[in-house]
PDB file of C-alpha atoms in Angstrom:
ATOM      1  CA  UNK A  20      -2.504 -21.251  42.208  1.00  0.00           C
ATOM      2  CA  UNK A  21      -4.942 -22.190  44.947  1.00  0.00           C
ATOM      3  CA  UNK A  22      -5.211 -19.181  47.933  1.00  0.00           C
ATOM      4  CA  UNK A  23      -3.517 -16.637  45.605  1.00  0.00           C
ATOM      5  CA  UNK A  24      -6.746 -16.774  42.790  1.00  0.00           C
ATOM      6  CA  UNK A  25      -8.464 -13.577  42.685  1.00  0.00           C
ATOM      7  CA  UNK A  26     -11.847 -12.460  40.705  1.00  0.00           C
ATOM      8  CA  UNK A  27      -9.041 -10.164  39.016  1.00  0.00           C
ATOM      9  CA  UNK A  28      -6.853 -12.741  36.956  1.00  0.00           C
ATOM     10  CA  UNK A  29      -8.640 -16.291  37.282  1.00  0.00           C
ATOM     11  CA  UNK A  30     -11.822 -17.714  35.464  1.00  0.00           C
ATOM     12  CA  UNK A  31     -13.359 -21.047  36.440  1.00  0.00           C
ATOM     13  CA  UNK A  32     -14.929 -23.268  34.126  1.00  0.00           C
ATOM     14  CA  UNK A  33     -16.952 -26.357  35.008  1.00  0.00           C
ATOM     15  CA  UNK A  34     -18.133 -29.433  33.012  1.00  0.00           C
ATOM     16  CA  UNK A  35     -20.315 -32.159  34.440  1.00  0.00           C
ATOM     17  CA  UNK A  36     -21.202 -34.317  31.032  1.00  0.00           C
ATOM     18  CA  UNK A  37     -22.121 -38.147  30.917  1.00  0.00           C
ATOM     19  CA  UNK A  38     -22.265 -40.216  27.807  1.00  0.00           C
ATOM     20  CA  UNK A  39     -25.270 -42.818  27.488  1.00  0.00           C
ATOM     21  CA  UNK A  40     -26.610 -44.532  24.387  1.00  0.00           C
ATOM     22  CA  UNK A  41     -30.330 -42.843  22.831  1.00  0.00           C
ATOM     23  CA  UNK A  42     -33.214 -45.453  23.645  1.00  0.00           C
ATOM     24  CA  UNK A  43     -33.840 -48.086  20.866  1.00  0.00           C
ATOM     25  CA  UNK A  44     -30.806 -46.105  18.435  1.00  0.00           C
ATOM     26  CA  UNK A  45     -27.326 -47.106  17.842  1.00  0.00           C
ATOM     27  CA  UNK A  46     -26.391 -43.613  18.584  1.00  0.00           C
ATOM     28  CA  UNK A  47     -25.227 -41.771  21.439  1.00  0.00           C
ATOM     29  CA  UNK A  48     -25.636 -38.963  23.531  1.00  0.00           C
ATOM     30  CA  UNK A  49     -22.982 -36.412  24.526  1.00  0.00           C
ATOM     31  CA  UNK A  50     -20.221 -38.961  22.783  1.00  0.00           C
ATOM     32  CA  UNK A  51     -18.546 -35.859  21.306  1.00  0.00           C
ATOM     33  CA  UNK A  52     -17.556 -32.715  24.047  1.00  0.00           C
ATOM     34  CA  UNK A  53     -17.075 -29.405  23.053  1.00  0.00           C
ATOM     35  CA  UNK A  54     -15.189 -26.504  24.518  1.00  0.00           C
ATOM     36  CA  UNK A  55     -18.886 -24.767  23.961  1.00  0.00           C
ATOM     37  CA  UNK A  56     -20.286 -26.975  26.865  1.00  0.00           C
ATOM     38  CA  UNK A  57     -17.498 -26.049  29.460  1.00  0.00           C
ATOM     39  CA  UNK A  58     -19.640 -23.174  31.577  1.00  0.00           C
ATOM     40  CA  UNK A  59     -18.250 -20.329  33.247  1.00  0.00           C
ATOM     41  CA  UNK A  60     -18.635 -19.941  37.061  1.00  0.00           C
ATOM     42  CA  UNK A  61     -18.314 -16.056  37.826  1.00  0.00           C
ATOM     43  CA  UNK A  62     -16.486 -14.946  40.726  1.00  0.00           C
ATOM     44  CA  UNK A  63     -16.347 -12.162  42.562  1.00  0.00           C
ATOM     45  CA  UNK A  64     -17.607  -9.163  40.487  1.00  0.00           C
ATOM     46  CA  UNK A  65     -16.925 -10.597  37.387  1.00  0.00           C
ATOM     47  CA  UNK A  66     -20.676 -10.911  36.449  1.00  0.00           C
ATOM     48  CA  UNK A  67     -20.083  -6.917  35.823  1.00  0.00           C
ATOM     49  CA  UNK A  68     -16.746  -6.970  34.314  1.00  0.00           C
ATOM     50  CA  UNK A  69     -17.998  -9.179  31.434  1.00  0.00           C
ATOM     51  CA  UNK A  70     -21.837  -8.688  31.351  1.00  0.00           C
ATOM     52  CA  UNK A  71     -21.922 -10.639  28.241  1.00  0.00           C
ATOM     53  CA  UNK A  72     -20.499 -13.363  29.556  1.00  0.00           C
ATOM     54  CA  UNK A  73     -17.247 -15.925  29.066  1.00  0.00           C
ATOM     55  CA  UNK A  74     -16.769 -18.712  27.034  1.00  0.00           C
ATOM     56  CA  UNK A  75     -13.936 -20.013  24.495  1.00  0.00           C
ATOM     57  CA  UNK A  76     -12.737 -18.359  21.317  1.00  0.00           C
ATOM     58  CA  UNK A  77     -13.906 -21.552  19.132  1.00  0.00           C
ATOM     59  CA  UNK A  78     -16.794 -23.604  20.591  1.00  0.00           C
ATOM     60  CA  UNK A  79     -16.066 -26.075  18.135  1.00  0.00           C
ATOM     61  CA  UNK A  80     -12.994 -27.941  19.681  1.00  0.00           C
ATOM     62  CA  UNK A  81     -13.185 -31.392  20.699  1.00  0.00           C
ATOM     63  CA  UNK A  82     -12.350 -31.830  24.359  1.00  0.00           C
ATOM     64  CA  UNK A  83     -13.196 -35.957  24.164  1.00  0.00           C
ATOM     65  CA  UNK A  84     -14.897 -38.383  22.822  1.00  0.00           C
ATOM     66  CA  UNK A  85     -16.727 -40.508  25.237  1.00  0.00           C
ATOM     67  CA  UNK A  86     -19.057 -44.329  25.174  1.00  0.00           C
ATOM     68  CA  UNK A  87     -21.955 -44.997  27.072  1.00  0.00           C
ATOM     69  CA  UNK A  88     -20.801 -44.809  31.015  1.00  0.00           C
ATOM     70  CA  UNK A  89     -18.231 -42.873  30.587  1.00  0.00           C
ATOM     71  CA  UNK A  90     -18.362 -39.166  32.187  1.00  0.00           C
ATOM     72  CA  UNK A  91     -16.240 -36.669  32.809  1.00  0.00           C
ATOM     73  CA  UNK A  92     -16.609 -34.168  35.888  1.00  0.00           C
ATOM     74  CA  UNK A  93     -14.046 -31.350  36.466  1.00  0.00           C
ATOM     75  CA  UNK A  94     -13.424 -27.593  37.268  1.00  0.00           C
ATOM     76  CA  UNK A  95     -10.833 -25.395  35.322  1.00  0.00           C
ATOM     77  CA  UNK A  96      -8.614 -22.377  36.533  1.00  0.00           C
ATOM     78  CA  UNK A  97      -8.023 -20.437  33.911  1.00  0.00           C
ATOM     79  CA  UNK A  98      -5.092 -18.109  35.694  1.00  0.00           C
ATOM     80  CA  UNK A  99      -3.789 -14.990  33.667  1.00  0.00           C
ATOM     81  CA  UNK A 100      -0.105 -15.291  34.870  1.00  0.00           C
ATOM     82  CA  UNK A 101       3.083 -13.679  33.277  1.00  0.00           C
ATOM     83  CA  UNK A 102       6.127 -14.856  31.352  1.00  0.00           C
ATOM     84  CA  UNK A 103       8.690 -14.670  33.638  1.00  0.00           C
ATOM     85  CA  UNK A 104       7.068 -17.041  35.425  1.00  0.00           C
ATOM     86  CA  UNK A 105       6.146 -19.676  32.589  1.00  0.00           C
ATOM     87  CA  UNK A 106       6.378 -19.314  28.498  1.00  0.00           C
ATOM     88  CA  UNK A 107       2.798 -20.419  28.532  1.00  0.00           C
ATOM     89  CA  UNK A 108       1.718 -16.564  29.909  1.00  0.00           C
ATOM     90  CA  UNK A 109       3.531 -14.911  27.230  1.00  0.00           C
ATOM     91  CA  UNK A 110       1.215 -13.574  24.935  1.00  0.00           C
ATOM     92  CA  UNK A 111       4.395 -12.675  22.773  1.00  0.00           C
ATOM     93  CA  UNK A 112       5.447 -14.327  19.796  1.00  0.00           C
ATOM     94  CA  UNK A 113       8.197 -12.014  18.824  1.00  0.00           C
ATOM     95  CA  UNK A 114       9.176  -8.039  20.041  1.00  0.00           C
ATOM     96  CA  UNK A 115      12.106  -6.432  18.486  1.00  0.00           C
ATOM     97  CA  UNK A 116      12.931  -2.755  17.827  1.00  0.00           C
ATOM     98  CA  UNK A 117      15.177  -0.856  15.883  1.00  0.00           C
ATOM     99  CA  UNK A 118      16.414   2.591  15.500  1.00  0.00           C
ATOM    100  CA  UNK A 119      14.699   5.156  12.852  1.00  0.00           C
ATOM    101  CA  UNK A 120      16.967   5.648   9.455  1.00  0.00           C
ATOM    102  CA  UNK A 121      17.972   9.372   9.128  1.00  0.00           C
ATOM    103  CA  UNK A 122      18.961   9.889   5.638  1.00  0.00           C
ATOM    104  CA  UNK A 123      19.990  13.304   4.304  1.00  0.00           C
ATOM    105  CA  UNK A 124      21.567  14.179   1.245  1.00  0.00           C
ATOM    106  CA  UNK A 125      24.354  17.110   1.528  1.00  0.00           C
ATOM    107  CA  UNK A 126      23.184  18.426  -2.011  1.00  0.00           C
ATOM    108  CA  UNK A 127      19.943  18.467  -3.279  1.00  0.00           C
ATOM    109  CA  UNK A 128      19.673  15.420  -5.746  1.00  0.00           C
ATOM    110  CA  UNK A 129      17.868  16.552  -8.904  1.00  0.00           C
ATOM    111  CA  UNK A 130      16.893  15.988 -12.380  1.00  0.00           C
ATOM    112  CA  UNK A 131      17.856  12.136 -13.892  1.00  0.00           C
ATOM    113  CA  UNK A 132      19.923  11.374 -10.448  1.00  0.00           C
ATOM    114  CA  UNK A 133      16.720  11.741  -8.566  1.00  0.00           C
ATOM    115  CA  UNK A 134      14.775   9.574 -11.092  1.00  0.00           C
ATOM    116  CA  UNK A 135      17.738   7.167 -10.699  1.00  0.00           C
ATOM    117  CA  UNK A 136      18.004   6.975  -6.563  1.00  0.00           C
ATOM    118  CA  UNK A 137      13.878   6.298  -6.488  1.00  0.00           C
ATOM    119  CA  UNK A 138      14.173   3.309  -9.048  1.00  0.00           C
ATOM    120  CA  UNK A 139      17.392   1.942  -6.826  1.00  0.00           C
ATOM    121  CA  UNK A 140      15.927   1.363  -3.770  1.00  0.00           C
ATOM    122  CA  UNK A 141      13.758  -1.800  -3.501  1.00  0.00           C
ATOM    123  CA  UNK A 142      11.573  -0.683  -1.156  1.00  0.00           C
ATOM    124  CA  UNK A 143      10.340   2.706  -2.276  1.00  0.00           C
ATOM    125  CA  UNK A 144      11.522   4.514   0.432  1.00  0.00           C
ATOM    126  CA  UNK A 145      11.562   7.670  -1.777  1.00  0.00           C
ATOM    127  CA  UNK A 146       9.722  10.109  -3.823  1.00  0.00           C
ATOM    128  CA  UNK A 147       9.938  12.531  -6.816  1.00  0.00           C
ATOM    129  CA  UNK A 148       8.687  16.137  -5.587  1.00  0.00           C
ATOM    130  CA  UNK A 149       8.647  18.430  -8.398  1.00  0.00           C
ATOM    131  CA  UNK A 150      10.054  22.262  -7.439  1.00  0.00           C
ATOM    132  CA  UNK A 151      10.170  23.509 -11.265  1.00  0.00           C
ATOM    133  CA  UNK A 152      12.660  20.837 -11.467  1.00  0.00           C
ATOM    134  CA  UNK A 153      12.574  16.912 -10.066  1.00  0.00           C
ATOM    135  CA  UNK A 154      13.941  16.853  -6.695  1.00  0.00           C
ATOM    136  CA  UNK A 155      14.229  13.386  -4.383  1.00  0.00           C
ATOM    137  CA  UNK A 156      12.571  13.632  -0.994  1.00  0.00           C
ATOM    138  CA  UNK A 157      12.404  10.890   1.578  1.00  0.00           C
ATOM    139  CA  UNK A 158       8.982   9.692   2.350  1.00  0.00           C
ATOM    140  CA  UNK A 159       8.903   6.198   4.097  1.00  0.00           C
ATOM    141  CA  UNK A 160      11.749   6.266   6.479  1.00  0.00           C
ATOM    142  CA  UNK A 161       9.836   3.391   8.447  1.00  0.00           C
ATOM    143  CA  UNK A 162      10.456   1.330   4.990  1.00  0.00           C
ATOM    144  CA  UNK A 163      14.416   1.247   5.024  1.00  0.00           C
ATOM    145  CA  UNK A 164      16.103  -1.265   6.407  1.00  0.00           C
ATOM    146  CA  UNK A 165      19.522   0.036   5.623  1.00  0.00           C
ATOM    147  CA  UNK A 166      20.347  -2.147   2.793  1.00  0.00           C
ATOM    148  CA  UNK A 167      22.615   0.169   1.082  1.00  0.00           C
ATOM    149  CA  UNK A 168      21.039  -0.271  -2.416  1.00  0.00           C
ATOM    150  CA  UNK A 169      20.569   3.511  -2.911  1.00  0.00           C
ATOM    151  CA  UNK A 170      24.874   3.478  -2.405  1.00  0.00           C
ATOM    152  CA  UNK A 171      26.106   0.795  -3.712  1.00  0.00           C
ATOM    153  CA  UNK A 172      27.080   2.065  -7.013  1.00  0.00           C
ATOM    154  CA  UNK A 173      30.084   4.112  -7.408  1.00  0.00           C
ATOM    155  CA  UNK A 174      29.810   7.859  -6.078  1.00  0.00           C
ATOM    156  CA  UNK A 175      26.655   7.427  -4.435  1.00  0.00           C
ATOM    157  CA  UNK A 176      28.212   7.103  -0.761  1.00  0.00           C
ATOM    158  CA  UNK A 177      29.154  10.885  -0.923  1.00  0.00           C
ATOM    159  CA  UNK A 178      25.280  11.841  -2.019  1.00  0.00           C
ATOM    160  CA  UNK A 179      23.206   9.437   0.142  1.00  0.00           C
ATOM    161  CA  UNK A 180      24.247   9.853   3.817  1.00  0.00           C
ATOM    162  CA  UNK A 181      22.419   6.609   5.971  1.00  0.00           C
ATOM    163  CA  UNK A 182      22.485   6.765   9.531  1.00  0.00           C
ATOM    164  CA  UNK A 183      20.145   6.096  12.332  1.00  0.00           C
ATOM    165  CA  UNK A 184      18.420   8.162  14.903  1.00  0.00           C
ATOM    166  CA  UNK A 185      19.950   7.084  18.600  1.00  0.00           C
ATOM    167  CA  UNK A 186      17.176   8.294  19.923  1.00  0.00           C
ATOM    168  CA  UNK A 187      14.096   6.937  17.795  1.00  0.00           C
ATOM    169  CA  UNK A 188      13.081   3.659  18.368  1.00  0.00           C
ATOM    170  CA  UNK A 189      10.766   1.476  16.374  1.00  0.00           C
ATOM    171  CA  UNK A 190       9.363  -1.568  18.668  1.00  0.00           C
ATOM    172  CA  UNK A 191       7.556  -4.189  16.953  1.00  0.00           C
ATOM    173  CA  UNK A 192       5.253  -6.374  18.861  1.00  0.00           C
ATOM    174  CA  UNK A 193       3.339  -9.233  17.511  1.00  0.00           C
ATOM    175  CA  UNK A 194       0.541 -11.063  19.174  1.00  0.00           C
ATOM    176  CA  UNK A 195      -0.221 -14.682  19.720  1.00  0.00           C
ATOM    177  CA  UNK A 196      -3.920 -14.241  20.230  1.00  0.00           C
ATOM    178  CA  UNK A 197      -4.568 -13.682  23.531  1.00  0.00           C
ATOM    179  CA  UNK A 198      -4.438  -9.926  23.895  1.00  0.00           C
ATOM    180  CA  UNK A 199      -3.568  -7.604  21.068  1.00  0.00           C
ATOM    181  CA  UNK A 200      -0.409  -5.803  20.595  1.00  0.00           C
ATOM    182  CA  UNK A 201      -1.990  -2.473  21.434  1.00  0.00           C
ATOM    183  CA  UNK A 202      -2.831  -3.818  24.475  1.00  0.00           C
ATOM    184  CA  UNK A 203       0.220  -6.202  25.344  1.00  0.00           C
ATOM    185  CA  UNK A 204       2.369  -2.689  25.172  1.00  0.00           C
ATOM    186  CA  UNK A 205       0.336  -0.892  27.404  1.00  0.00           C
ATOM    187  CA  UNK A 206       0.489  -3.455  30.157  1.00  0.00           C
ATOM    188  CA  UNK A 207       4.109  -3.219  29.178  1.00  0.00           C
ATOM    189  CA  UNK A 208       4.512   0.242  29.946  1.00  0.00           C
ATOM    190  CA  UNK A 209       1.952   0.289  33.175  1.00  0.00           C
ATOM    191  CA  UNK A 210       3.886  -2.504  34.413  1.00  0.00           C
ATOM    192  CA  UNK A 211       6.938  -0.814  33.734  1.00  0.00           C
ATOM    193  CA  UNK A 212       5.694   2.134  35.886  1.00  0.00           C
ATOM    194  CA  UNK A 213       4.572   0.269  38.677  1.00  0.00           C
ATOM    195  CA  UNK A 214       8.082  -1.477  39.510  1.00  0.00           C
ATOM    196  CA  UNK A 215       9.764   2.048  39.386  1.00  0.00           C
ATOM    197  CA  UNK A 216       7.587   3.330  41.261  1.00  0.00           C
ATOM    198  CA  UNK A 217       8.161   0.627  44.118  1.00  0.00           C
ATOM    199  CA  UNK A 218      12.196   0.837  43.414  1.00  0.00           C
ATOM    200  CA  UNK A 219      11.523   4.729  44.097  1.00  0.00           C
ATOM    201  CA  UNK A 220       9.358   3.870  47.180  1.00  0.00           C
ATOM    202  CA  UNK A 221      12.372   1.636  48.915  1.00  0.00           C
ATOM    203  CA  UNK A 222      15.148   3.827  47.770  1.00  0.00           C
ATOM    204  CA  UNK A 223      13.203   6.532  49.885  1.00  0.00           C
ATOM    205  CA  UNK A 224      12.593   4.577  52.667  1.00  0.00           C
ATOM    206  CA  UNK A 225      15.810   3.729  53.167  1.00  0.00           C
ATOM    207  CA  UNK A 226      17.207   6.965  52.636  1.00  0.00           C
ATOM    208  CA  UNK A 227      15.096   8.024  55.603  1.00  0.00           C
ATOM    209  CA  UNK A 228      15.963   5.315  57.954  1.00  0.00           C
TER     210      UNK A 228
END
């Protein structure tokens, strides 16, 4: 990225190694380089953003494996970027979402019926409550994934209603590693934020000349 690196989304790593063969041994020094011996140059203020310092997930990876004269002499921009701009930002493997089942039954379903809606549906999406007599309750929406077990069977269709909440959604984010899914939506949603606030901000300027 050269002139457009900041403190606030770059880290620079340096490694300055050499290989040479131990005196009167067959072995050698630094033939195998780790990601432990890259070191972190701070810049900026990011001595106090991470007082504890920077280094690799694993130290254990092998970054080459050198003979006697060999050396290897770099610097490495480590640039937090985004996805838009290149897959290798995203720190998404997959994000869907889906709306929240509403099921409701127009009668109350009791007795051996109720026994005989839990055991249908595969994924235990309801429960037995007991009101002097056994009565089926729903108690893991989040579970059904509309799979129409509980009416397949004849007569069923009129006692189970399925349908889904337009207004509930259900996002599911999973991680690659970088950052966690927690933390992946709520750059999501500040990001979100930020560009409507800027549309907002032009949209009133040029309403106002």
């Amino acid at each position: 990225k050269g002139d457009d690196e900041t403190s606030a989304d770059t880290l620079v790593f340096k490694l300055d190694v050499e290989c040479s063969q131990v005196k009167d041994s067959s072995t050698y020094f630094n033939q195998y380089i780790y990601s432990n011996q890259l070191q972190w140059i701070p810049m900026g203020n990011q001595l106090e953003l991470f007082p504890d310092g920077v280094s690799p997930v694993h130290s254990d990876i092998l970054i080459a494996e050198l003979r006697p004269g060999h050396k290897i002499e770099l610097e490495a921009h480590a640039y937090k970027g985004f996805g838009k701009d290149h897959a290798k930002f995203s720190p998404v493997a997959t994000a869907s979402y889906r709306l929240l089942p509403d099921i409701s039954f127009p009668q109350p379903i009791t007795g051996d019926e109720a026994y005989q809606l839990r055991d249908m549906c595969p994924l235990q999406v309801f429960d037995i409550e007991d009101l002097n007599v056994p009565t089926i309750k729903v108690s893991r929406p989040r579970d059904c994934t509309m799979c129409r077990e509980c009416i397949r069977l004849e007569g069923w269709e009129d006692k189970v209603h399925l349908k889904r909440k337009a207004n509930h959604y259900i996002f599911t984010v999973e991680a690659v590693g970088q950052i966690s899914p927690v933390d992946i939506v709520r750059q999501g949603i500040a990001k979100l934020k930020q560009k409507s606030t800027n549309f907002y901000t032009l949209v009133e300027n040029y309403e106002n000349g």
